[in-house]
Coordinates of C-alpha atoms in Angstrom, one line a residue:
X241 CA -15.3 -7.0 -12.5
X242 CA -12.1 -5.7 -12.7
X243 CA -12.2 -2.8 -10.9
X244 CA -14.9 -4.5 -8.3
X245 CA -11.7 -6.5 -7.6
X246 CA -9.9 -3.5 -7.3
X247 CA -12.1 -1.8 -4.9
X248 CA -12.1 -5.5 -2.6
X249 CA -8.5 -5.9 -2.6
X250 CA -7.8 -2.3 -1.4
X251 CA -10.3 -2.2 1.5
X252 CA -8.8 -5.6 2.8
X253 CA -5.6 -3.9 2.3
X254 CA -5.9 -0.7 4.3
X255 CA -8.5 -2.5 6.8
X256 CA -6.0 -5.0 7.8
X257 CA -2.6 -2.7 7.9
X258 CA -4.9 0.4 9.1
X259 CA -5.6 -2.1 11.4
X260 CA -2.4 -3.3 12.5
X261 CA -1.3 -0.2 13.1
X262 CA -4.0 0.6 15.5
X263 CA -3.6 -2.1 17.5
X264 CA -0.1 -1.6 17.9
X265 CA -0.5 2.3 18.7
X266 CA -3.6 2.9 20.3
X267 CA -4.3 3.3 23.9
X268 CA -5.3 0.2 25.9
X269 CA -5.5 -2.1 22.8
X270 CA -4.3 -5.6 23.7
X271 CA -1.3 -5.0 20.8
X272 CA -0.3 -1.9 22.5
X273 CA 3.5 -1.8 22.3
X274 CA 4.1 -4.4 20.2
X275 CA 6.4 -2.8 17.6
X276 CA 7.7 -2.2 14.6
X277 CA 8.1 -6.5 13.8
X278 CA 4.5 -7.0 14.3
X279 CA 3.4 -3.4 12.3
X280 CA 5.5 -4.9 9.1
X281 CA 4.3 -8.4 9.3
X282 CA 0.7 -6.9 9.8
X283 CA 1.0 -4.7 6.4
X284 CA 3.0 -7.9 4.9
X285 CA 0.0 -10.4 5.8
X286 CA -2.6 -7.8 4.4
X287 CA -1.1 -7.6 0.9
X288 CA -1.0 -11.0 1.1
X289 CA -4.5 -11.9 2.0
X290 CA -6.0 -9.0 -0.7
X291 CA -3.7 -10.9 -3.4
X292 CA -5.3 -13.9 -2.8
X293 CA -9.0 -12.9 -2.6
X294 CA -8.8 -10.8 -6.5
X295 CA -5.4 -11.4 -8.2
X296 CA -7.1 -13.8 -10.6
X297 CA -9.5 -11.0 -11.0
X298 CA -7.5 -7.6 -11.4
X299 CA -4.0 -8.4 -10.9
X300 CA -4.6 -7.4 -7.4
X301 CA -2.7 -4.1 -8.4
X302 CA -4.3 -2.7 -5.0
X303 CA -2.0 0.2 -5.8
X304 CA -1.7 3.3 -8.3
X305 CA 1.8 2.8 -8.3
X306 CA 1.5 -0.7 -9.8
X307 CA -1.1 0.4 -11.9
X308 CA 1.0 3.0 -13.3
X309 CA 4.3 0.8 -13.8
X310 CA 2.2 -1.6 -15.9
X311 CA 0.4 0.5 -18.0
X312 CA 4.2 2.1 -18.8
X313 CA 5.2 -1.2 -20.0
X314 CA 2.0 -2.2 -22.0
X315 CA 1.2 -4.3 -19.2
X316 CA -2.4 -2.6 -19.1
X317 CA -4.3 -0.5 -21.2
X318 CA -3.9 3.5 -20.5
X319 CA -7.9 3.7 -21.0
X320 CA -8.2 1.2 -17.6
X321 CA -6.1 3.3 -15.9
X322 CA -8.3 6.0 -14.5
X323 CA -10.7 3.2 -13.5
X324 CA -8.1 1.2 -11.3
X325 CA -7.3 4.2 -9.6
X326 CA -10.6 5.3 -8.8
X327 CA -11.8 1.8 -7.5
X328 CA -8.2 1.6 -5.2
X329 CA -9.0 4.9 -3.9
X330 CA -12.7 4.0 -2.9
X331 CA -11.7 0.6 -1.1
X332 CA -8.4 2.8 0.4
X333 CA -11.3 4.8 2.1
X334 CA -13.4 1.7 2.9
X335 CA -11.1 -0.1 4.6
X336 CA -9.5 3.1 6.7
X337 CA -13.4 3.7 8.1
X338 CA -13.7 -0.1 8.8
X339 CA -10.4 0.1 10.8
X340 CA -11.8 3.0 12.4
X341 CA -14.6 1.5 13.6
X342 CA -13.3 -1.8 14.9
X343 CA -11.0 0.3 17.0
X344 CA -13.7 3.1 18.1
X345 CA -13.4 3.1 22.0
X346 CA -9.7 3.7 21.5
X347 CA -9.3 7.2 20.0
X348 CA -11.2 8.9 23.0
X349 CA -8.5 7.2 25.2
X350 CA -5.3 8.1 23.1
X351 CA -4.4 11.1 23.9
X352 CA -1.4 11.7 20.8
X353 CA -3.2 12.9 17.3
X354 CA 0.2 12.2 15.8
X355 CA -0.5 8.3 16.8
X356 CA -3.9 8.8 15.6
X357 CA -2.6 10.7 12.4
X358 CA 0.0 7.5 11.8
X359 CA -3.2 5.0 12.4
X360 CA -4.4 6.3 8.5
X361 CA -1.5 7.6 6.3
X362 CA 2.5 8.0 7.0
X363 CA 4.6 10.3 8.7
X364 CA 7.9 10.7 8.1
X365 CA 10.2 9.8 11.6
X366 CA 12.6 12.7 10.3
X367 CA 11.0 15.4 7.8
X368 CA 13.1 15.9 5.4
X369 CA 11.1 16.5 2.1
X370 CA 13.8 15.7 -0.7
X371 CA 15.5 12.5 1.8
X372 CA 11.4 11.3 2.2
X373 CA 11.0 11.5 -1.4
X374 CA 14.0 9.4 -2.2
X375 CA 13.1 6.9 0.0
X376 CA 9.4 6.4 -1.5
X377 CA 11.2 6.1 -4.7
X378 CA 13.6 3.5 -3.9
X379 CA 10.8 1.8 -1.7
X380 CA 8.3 1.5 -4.3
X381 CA 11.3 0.6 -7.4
X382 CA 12.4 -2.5 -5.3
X383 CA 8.4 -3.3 -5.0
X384 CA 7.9 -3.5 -8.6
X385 CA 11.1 -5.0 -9.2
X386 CA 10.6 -7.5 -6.9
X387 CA 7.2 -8.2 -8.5
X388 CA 8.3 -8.1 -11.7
X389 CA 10.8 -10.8 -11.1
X390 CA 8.5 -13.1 -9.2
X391 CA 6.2 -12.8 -12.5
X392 CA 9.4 -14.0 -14.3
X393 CA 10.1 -16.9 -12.0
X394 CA 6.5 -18.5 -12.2
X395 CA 7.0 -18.0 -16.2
X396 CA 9.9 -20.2 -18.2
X397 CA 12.0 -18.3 -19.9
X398 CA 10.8 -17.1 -23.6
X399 CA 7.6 -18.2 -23.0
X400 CA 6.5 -14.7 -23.5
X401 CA 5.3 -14.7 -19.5
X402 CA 1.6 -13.7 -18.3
X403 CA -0.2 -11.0 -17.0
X404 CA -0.7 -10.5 -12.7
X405 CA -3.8 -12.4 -13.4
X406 CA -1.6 -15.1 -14.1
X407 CA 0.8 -14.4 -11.7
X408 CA -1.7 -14.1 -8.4
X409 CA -3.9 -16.6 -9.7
X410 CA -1.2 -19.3 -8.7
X411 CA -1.1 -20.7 -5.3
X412 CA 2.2 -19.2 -4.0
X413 CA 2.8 -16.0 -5.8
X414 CA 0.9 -13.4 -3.2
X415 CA 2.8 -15.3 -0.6
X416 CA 6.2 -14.1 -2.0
X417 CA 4.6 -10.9 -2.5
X418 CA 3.6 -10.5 0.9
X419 CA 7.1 -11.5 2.0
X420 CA 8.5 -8.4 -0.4
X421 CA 6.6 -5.7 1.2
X422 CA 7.3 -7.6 4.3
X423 CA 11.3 -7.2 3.5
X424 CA 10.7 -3.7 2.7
X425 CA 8.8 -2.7 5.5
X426 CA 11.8 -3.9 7.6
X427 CA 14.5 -2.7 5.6
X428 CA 13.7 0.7 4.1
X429 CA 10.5 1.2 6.0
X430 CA 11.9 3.1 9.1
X431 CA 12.2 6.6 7.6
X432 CA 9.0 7.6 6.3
X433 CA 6.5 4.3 7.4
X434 CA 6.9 3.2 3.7
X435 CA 3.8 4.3 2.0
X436 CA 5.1 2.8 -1.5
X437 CA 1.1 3.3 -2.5
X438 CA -0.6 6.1 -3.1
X439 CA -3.8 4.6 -2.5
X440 CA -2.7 3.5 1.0
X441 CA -1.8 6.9 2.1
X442 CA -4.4 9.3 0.9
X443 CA -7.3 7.2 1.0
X444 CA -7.1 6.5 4.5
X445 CA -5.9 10.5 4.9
X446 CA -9.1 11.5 3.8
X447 CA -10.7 9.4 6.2
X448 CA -8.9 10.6 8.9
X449 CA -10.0 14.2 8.2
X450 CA -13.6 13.8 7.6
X451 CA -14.1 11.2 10.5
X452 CA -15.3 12.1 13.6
X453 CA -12.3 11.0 15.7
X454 CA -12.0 12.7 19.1
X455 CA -8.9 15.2 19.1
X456 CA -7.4 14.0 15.8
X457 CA -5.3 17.4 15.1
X458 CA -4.1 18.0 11.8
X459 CA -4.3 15.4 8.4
X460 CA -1.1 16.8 7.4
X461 CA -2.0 17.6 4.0
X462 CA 1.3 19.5 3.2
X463 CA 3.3 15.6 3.1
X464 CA 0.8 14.0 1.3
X465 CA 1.7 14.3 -2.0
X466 CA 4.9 12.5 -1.3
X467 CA 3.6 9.8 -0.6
X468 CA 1.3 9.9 -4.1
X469 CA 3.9 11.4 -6.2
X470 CA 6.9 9.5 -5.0
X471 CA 5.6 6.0 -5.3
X472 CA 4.6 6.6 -8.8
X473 CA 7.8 7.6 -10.1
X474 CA 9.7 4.9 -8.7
X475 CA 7.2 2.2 -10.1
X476 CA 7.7 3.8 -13.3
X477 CA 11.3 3.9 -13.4
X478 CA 11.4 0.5 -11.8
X479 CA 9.4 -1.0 -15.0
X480 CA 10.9 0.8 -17.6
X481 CA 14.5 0.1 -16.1
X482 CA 13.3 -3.8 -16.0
X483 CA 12.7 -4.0 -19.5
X484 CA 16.0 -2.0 -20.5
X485 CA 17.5 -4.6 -18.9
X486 CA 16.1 -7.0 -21.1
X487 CA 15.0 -9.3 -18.3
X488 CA 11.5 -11.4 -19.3
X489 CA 8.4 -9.8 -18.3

């Protein structure tokens, strides 16, 4: 069930934000224009809704990253690792395809494969490979921060806390969530279109290069491990610096 979960929450994740993104970029789309605000609020809302539907389930890690940080912590068993991943990757692709096809009369009429490119994964607005990395990192440490210290808040202190499960089973919790991507999206978002999952980035990557997406160009495999790598080690450092700290889990 688990990694079912996993697999759901990611596809509504990158069909909803893939989405988004379309609307806002693609030719003659009825979004077309709409900006930055809207993109963030769109990739805000879909973390929020994919929370909801399997957080009591999975934790709704929807994310290597997170899946990573909590198996560093003892927060998850090492053995479930390679099966989180997996299913995130699969519902990455899912929901990149469905986005895809919901917006399929619009990538004959866009003429830019960069905007077509930036649909499915993130491009950095300035390539610079060492400043890109640095602001995965610190993009994806203030996510698992951030989560880390909402699962403290819905916890008393000393109570010895809960899992996600806990967490994102509550009514509120993937609300706040939401609202921290939403916060980084508009703070620290800018530079590189914040990928802060690896999931997010090179499942809908892949996508975009076996789809059959009129005058795509390139899937600009040379960035994409930043956006896998990067994330990782900043969820990792973010957990492990959490629990140096000595603050509740």
């Amino acid at each position: 069930m688990v990694y079912l979960a996993e697999f759901v929450g990611t596809a509504i994740l990158t069909l909803l934000g893939c989405g988004v993104v379309a609307g806002v970029t693609l030719a003659r789309s009825k979004a077309e224009g709409s900006g930055w605000i809207v993109i963030t609020f769109g990739w805000g809302l879909a973390v929020t809704v994919a929370v909801y539907v399997v957080g009591q389930y999975s934790g709704a890690h929807i994310n290597p990253a997170v899946t990573f940080a909590m198996a560093s912590i003892g927060e998850l068993g090492w053995a479930q690792v390679p099966g989180y991943i997996a299913a995130q990757l699969l519902g990455a692709f899912l929901g990149a395809v469905l986005a895809w096809v919901v917006y399929l009369p619009h990538w004959r009429v866009t003429e830019d494969p960069v905007v077509k490119l930036g649909v499915f994964s993130t491009i950095p607005a300035v390539r610079s490979i060492a400043a890109n990395f640095a602001t995965e990192v610190i993009g994806t440490f203030l996510l698992i921060f951030g989560i880390l210290g909402i699962n403290a808040n819905m916890n008393p202190i000393g109570s010895g806390g809960g899992g996600l499960e806990d967490l994102f089973g509550t009514g509120f919790a993937p609300l706040l969530v939401g609202f921290l991507v939403l916060a980084i999206g508009l703070s620290l978002g800018g530079p590189t279109g914040y990928a802060i999952n690896p999931a997010r980035d090179l499942g809908p990557r892949i996508a975009h290069a076996v789809l059959p997406i009129p005058g795509k160009g390139s899937s600009d495999w040379a960035y994409s491990w930043v956006p896998i790598v990067a994330p990782i080690v900043g969820a990792v450092l973010a957990a492990q610096v959490y629990v140096l700290l000595g603050f509740e889990v």
